[in-house]
Short mmCIF file of C-alpha atoms and ligand atoms in Angstrom, two decimals:
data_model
loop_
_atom_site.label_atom_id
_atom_site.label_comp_id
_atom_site.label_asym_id
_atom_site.label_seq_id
_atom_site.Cartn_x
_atom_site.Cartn_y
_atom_site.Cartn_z
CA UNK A 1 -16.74 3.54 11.57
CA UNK A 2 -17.79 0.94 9.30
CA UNK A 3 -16.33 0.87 5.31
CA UNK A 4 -18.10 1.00 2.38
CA UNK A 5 -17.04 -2.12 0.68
CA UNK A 6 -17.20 -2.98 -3.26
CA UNK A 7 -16.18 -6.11 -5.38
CA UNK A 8 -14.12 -5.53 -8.08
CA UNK A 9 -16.81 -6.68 -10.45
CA UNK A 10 -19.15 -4.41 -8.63
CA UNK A 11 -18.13 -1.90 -11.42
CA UNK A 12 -18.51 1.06 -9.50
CA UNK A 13 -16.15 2.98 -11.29
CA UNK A 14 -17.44 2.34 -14.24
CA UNK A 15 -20.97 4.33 -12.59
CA UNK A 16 -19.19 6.81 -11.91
CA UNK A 17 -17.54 6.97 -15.58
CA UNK A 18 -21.10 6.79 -16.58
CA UNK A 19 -22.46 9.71 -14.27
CA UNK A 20 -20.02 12.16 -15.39
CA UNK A 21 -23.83 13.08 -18.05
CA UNK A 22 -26.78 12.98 -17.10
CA UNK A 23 -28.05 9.24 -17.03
CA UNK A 24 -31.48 8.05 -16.14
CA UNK A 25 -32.18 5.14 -13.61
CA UNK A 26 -33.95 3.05 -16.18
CA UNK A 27 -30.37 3.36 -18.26
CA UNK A 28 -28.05 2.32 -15.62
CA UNK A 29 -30.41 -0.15 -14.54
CA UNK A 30 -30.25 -1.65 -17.86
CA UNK A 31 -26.45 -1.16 -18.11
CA UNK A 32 -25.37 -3.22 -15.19
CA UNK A 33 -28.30 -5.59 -15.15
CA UNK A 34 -29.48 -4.47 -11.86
CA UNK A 35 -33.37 -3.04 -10.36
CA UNK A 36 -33.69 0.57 -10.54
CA UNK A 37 -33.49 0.50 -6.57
CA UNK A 38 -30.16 -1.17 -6.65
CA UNK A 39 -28.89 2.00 -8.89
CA UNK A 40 -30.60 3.67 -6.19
CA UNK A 41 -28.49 1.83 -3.60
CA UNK A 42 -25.63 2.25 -5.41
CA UNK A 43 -25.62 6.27 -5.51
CA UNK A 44 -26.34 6.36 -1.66
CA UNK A 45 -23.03 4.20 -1.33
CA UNK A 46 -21.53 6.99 -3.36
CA UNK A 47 -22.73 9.76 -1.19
CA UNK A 48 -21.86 8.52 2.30
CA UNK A 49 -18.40 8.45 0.40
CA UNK A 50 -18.37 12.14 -0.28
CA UNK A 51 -19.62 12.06 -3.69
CA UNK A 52 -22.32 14.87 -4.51
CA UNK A 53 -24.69 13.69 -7.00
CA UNK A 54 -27.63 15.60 -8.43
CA UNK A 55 -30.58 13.85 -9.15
CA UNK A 56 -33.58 15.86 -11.53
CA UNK A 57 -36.86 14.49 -12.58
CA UNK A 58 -36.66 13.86 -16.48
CA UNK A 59 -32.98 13.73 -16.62
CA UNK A 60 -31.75 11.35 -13.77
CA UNK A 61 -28.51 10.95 -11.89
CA UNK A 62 -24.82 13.11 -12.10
CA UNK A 63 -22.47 13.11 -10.50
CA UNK A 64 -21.48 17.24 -9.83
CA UNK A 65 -18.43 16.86 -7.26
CA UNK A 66 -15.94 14.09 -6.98
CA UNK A 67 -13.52 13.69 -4.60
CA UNK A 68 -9.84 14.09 -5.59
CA UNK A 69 -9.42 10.14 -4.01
CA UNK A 70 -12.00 8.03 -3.01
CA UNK A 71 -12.90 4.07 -3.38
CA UNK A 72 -12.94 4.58 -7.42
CA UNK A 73 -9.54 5.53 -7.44
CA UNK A 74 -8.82 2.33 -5.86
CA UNK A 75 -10.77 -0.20 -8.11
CA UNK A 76 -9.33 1.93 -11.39
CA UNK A 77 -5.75 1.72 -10.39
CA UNK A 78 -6.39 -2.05 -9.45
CA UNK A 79 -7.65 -2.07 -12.94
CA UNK A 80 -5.52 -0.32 -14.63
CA UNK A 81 -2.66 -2.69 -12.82
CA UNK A 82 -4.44 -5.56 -13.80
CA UNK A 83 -4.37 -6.72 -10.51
CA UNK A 84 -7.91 -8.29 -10.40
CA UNK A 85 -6.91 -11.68 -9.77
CA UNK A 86 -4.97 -10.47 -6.76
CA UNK A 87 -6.72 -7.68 -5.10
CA UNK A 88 -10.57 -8.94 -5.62
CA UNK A 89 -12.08 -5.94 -3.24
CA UNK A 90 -11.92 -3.08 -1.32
CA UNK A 91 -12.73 -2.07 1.99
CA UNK A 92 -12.78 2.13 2.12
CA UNK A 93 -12.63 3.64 5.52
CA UNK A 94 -12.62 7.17 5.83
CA UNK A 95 -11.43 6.22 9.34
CA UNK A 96 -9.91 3.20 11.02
CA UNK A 97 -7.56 2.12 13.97
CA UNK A 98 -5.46 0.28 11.87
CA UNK A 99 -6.06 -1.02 8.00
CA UNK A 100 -3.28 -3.97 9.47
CA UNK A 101 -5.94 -4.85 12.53
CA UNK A 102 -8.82 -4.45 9.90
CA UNK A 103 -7.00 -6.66 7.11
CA UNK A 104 -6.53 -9.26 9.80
CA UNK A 105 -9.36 -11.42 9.85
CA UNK A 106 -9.78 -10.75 6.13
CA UNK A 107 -10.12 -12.96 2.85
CA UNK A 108 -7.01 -13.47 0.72
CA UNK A 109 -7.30 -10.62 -2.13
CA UNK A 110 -8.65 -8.01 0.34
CA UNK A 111 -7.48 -4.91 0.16
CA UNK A 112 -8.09 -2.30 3.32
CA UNK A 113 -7.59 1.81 2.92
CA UNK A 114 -8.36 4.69 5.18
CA UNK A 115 -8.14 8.31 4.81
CA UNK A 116 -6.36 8.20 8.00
CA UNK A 117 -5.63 5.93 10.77
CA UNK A 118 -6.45 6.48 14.46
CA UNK A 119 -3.84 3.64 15.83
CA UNK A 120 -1.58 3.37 12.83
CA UNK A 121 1.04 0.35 13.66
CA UNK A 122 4.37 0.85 12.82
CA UNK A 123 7.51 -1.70 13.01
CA UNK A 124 8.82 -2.76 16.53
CA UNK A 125 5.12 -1.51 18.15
CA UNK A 126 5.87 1.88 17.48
CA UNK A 127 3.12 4.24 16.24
CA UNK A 128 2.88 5.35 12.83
CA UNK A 129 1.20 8.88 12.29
CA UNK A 130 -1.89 8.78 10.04
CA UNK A 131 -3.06 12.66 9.39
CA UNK A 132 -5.23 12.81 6.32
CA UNK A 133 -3.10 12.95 3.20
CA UNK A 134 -1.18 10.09 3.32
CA UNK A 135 -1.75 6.67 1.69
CA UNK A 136 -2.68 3.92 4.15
CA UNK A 137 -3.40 0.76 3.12
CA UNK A 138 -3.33 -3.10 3.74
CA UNK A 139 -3.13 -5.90 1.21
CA UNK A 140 -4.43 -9.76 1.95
CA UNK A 141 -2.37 -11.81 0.04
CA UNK A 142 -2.21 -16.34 0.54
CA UNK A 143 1.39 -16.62 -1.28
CA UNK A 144 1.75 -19.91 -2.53
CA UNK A 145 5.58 -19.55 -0.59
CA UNK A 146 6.96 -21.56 2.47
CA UNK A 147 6.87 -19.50 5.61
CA UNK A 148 10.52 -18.85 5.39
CA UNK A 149 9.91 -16.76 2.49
CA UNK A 150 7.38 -14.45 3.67
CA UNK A 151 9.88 -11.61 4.45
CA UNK A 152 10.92 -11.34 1.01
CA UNK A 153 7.76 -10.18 0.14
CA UNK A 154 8.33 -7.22 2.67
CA UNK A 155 11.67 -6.70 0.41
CA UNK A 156 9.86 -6.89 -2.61
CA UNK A 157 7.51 -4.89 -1.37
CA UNK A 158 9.94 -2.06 -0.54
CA UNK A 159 11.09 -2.44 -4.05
CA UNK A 160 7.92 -2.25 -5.54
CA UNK A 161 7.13 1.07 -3.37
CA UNK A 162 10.82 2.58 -4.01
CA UNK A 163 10.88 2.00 -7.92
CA UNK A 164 6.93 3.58 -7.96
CA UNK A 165 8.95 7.01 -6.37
CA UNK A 166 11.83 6.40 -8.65
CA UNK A 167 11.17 9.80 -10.11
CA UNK A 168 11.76 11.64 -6.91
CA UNK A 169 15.02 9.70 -6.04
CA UNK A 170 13.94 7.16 -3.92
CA UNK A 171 16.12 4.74 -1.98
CA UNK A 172 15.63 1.60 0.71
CA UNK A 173 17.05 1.60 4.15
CA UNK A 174 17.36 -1.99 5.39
CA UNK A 175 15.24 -3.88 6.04
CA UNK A 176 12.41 -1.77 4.20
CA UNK A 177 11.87 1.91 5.14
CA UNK A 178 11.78 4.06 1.63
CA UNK A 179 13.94 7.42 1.89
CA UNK A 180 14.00 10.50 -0.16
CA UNK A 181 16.89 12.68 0.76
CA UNK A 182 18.10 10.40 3.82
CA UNK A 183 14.84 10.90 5.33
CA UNK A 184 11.62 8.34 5.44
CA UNK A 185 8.89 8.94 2.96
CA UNK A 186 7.47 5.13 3.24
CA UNK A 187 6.92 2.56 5.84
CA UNK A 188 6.00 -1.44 5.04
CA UNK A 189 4.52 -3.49 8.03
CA UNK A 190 3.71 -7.17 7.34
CA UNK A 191 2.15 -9.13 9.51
CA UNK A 192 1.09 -12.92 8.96
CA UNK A 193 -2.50 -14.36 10.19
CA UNK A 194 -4.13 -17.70 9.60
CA UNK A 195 -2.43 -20.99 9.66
CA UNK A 196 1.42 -22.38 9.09
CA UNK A 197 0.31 -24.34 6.64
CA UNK A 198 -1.29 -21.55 4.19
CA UNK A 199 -0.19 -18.28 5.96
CA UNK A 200 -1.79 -15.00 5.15
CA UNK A 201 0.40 -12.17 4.72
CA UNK A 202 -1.09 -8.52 5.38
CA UNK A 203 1.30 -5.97 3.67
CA UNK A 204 0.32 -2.82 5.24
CA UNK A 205 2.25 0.35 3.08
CA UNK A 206 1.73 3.86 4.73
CA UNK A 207 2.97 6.53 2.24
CA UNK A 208 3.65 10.34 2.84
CA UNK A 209 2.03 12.14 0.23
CA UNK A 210 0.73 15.42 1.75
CA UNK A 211 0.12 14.29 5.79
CA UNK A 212 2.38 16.66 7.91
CA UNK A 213 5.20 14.12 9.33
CA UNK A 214 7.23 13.41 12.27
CA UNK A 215 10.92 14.51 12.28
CA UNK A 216 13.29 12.51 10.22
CA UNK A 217 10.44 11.77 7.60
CA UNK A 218 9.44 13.85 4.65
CA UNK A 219 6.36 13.49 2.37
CA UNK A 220 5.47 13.93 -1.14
CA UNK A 221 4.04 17.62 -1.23
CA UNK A 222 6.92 19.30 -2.96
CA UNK A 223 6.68 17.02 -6.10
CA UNK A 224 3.00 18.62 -6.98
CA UNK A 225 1.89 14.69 -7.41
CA UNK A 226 -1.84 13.50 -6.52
CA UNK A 227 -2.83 10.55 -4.32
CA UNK A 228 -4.26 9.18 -7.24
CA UNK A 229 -1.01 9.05 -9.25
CA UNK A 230 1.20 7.95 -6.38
CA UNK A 231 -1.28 4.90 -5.52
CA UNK A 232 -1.93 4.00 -9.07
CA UNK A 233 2.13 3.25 -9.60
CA UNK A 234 2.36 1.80 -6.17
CA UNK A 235 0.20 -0.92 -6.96
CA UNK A 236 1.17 -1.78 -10.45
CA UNK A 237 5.09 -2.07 -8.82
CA UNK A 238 3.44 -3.90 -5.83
CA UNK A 239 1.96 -6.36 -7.95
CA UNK A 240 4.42 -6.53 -10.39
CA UNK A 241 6.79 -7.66 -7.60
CA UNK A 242 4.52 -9.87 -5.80
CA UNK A 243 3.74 -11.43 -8.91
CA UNK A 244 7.18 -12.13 -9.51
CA UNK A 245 8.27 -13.47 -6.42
CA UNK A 246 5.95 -16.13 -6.62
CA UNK A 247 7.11 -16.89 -10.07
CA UNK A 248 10.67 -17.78 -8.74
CA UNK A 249 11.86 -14.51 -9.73
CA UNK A 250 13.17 -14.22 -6.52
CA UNK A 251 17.03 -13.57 -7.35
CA UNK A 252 15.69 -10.33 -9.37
CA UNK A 253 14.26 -8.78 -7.25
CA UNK A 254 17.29 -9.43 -4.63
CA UNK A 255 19.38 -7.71 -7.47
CA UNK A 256 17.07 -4.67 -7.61
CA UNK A 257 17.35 -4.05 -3.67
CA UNK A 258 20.63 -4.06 -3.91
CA UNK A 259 20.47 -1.61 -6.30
CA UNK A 260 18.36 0.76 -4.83
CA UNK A 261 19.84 0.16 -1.37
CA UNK A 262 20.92 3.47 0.64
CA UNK A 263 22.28 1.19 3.25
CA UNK A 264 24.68 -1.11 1.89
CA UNK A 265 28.33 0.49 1.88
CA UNK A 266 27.62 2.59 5.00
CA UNK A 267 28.75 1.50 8.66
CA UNK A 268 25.07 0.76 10.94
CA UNK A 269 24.22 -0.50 13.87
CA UNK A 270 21.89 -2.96 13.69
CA UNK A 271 19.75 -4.44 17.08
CA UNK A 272 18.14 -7.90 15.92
CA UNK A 273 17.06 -11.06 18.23
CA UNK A 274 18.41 -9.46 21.61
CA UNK A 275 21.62 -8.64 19.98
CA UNK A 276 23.54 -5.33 18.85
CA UNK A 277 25.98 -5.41 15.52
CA UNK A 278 28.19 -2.68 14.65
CA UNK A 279 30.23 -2.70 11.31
CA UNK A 280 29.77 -2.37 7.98
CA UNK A 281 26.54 -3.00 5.42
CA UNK A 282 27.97 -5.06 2.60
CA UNK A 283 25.29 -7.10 0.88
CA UNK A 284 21.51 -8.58 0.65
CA UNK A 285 22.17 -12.03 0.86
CA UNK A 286 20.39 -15.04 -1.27
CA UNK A 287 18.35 -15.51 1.68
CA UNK A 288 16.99 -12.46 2.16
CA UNK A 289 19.52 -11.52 5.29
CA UNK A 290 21.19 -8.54 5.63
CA UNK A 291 25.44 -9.08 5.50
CA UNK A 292 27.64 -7.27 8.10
CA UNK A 293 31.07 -6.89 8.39
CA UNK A 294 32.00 -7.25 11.63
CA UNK A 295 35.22 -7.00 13.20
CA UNK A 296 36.79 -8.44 10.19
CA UNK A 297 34.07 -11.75 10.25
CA UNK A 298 30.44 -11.50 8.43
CA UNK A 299 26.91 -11.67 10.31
CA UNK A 300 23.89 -12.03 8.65
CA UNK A 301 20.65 -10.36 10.23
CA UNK A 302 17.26 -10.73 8.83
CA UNK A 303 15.11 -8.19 10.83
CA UNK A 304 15.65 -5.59 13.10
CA UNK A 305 16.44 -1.81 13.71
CA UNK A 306 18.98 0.02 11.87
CA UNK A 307 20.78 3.45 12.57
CA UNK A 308 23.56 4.38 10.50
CA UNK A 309 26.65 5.76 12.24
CA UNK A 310 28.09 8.89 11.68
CA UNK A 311 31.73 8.71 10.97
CA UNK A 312 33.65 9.85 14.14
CA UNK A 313 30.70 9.43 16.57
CA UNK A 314 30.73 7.12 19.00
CA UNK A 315 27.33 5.07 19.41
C1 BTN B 1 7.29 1.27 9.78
O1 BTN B 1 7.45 1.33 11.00
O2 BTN B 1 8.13 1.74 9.02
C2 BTN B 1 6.08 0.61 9.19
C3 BTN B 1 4.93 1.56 9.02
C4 BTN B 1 3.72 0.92 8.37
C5 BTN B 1 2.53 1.83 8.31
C6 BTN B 1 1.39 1.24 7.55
S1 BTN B 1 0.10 2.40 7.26
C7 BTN B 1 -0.94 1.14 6.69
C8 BTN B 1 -0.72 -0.05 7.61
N1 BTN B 1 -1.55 0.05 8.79
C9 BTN B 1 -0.82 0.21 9.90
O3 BTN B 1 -1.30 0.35 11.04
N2 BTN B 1 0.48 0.24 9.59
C10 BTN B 1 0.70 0.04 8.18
#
């Protein structure tokens, strides 16, 4: 399956904005500057995407059905974000293995979506399920950060995605899962590509808005809210955090994790580098580590699994 893939200053949202009345090719020709057979292109790119769009002698193009998300929804809440100097375009799949694999021999400022995902990658190779419905996309981003802090963009990002569900109570389980109710609603996979020197970090978010789930997750459905409105506030608190982080706004958004963290306080059990720590959650530390208290000394652990432990069951 190959995407349909558009520029930000392709402005084809703004077509589309435009074919809502009846508008003739010589118009939109003139409009965007273009030949009448590159309007023509563009509306063919619009129907493979699901778009239904009359055409009448005399009157032109319209567009008569839209569909509730599609590659416009992208570029307007990337707009609307102001995000343009971050996310500079937009590969739309309507299906993909992975957006992570597809991101990975991307551009900086590439930004990879898919109705729904055929091998979606979750942490620790597990598989993440990708039904229509759900939000599943991967951002390209060149931070100009040393290697050591590229997971605290996978913190910020968790942030970002837990403050966008504020509204329906949303809270982080270390190191970046996004609950509602004690059960997962959001997933963050990063993965880094290119060289040491100037790493690229794909940020791949997979959000349950309508998707039946797996057990132990929940999705969106109940809150009535549209893909469109969900993505449009993920990525204006995705960018607002990235954006931040690279402006040494680091110990802010540390504060704001801890904050929203569901795990600190509560006794885990944490498996990271070959090793298994039982105790006690107690803080995000400057670093980005998670603290444990552990048989009265501290451990710090900066990725891993986590279970929490129910009180009077042995693990
Ligand atoms: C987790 O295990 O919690 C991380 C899940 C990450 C899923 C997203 S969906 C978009 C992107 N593409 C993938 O294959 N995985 C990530």
């Amino acid at each position: 399956m190959y995407p349909l893939k558009v520029e930000i200053e392709d402005e084809l949202d703004e077509l589309v904005e435009l074919l809502r009345d009846w508008r003739s090719g010589e118009e939109l020709a003139a409009r965007f500057g273009i030949s009448r057979n590159a309007v023509w292109k563009k509306i063919q790119r619009l129907k493979e995407m699901g778009f239904e769009i009359e055409a009448r002698k005399g009157k032109g193009y319209r567009v008569k059905y839209l569909p509730e998300f599609s590659v416009v929804s992208v570029l307007q809440a990337i707009k609307a974000a102001k995000a343009e100097r971050i996310i500079r375009r937009v590969y739309y799949y309507t299906e993909t293995d992975s957006t992570n694999n597809r991101a990975k021999n991307l551009d900086a400022g590439s930004l990879v979506i898919a109705e729904r995902q055929l091998a979606g990658k979750g942490r620790l190779g597990r598989e993440w399920l990708s039904e229509k419905g759900g939000l599943y996309f991967s951002i390209v981003l060149e931070p100009p950060l040393p290697i050591e802090d590229v997971p605290k963009i996978t913190l910020a990002a968790g942030v970002a995605v837990a403050d966008a569900l504020l509204n329906f109570k949303a809270r982080l389980k270390w190191p970046n899962d996004v609950l509602i109710d004690g059960k997962k609603v959001c997933g963050i996979l990063s993965e880094i590509s290119g060289e040491v020197e100037r790493p690229k970090v794909i940020v791949g978010v997979g959000i349950n808005v309508r998707n039946p789930v797996p057990d132990g997750a929940v999705n969106l459905a109940s809150f009535g809210v549209t893909m469109e409105e969900v993505f449009r506030e993920v990525v204006n608190s995705l960018v607002t955090r990235y954006v931040e982080l690279c402006n040494g706004k680091w110990e802010k958004i540390r504060q704001r994790w801890i904050e929203l963290a569901d795990t600190i306080g509560k006794r885990v059990k944490v498996t990271a580098a070959g090793r298994t720590y039982v105790g006690k959650a107690i803080g995000l530390d400057l670093d980005g580590g998670l603290l444990l208290e552990v048989d009265g000394g501290i451990e710090k652990v900066y990725s891993g699994d986590c279970f929490y432990m129910v009180e009077g069951l042995k693990l």
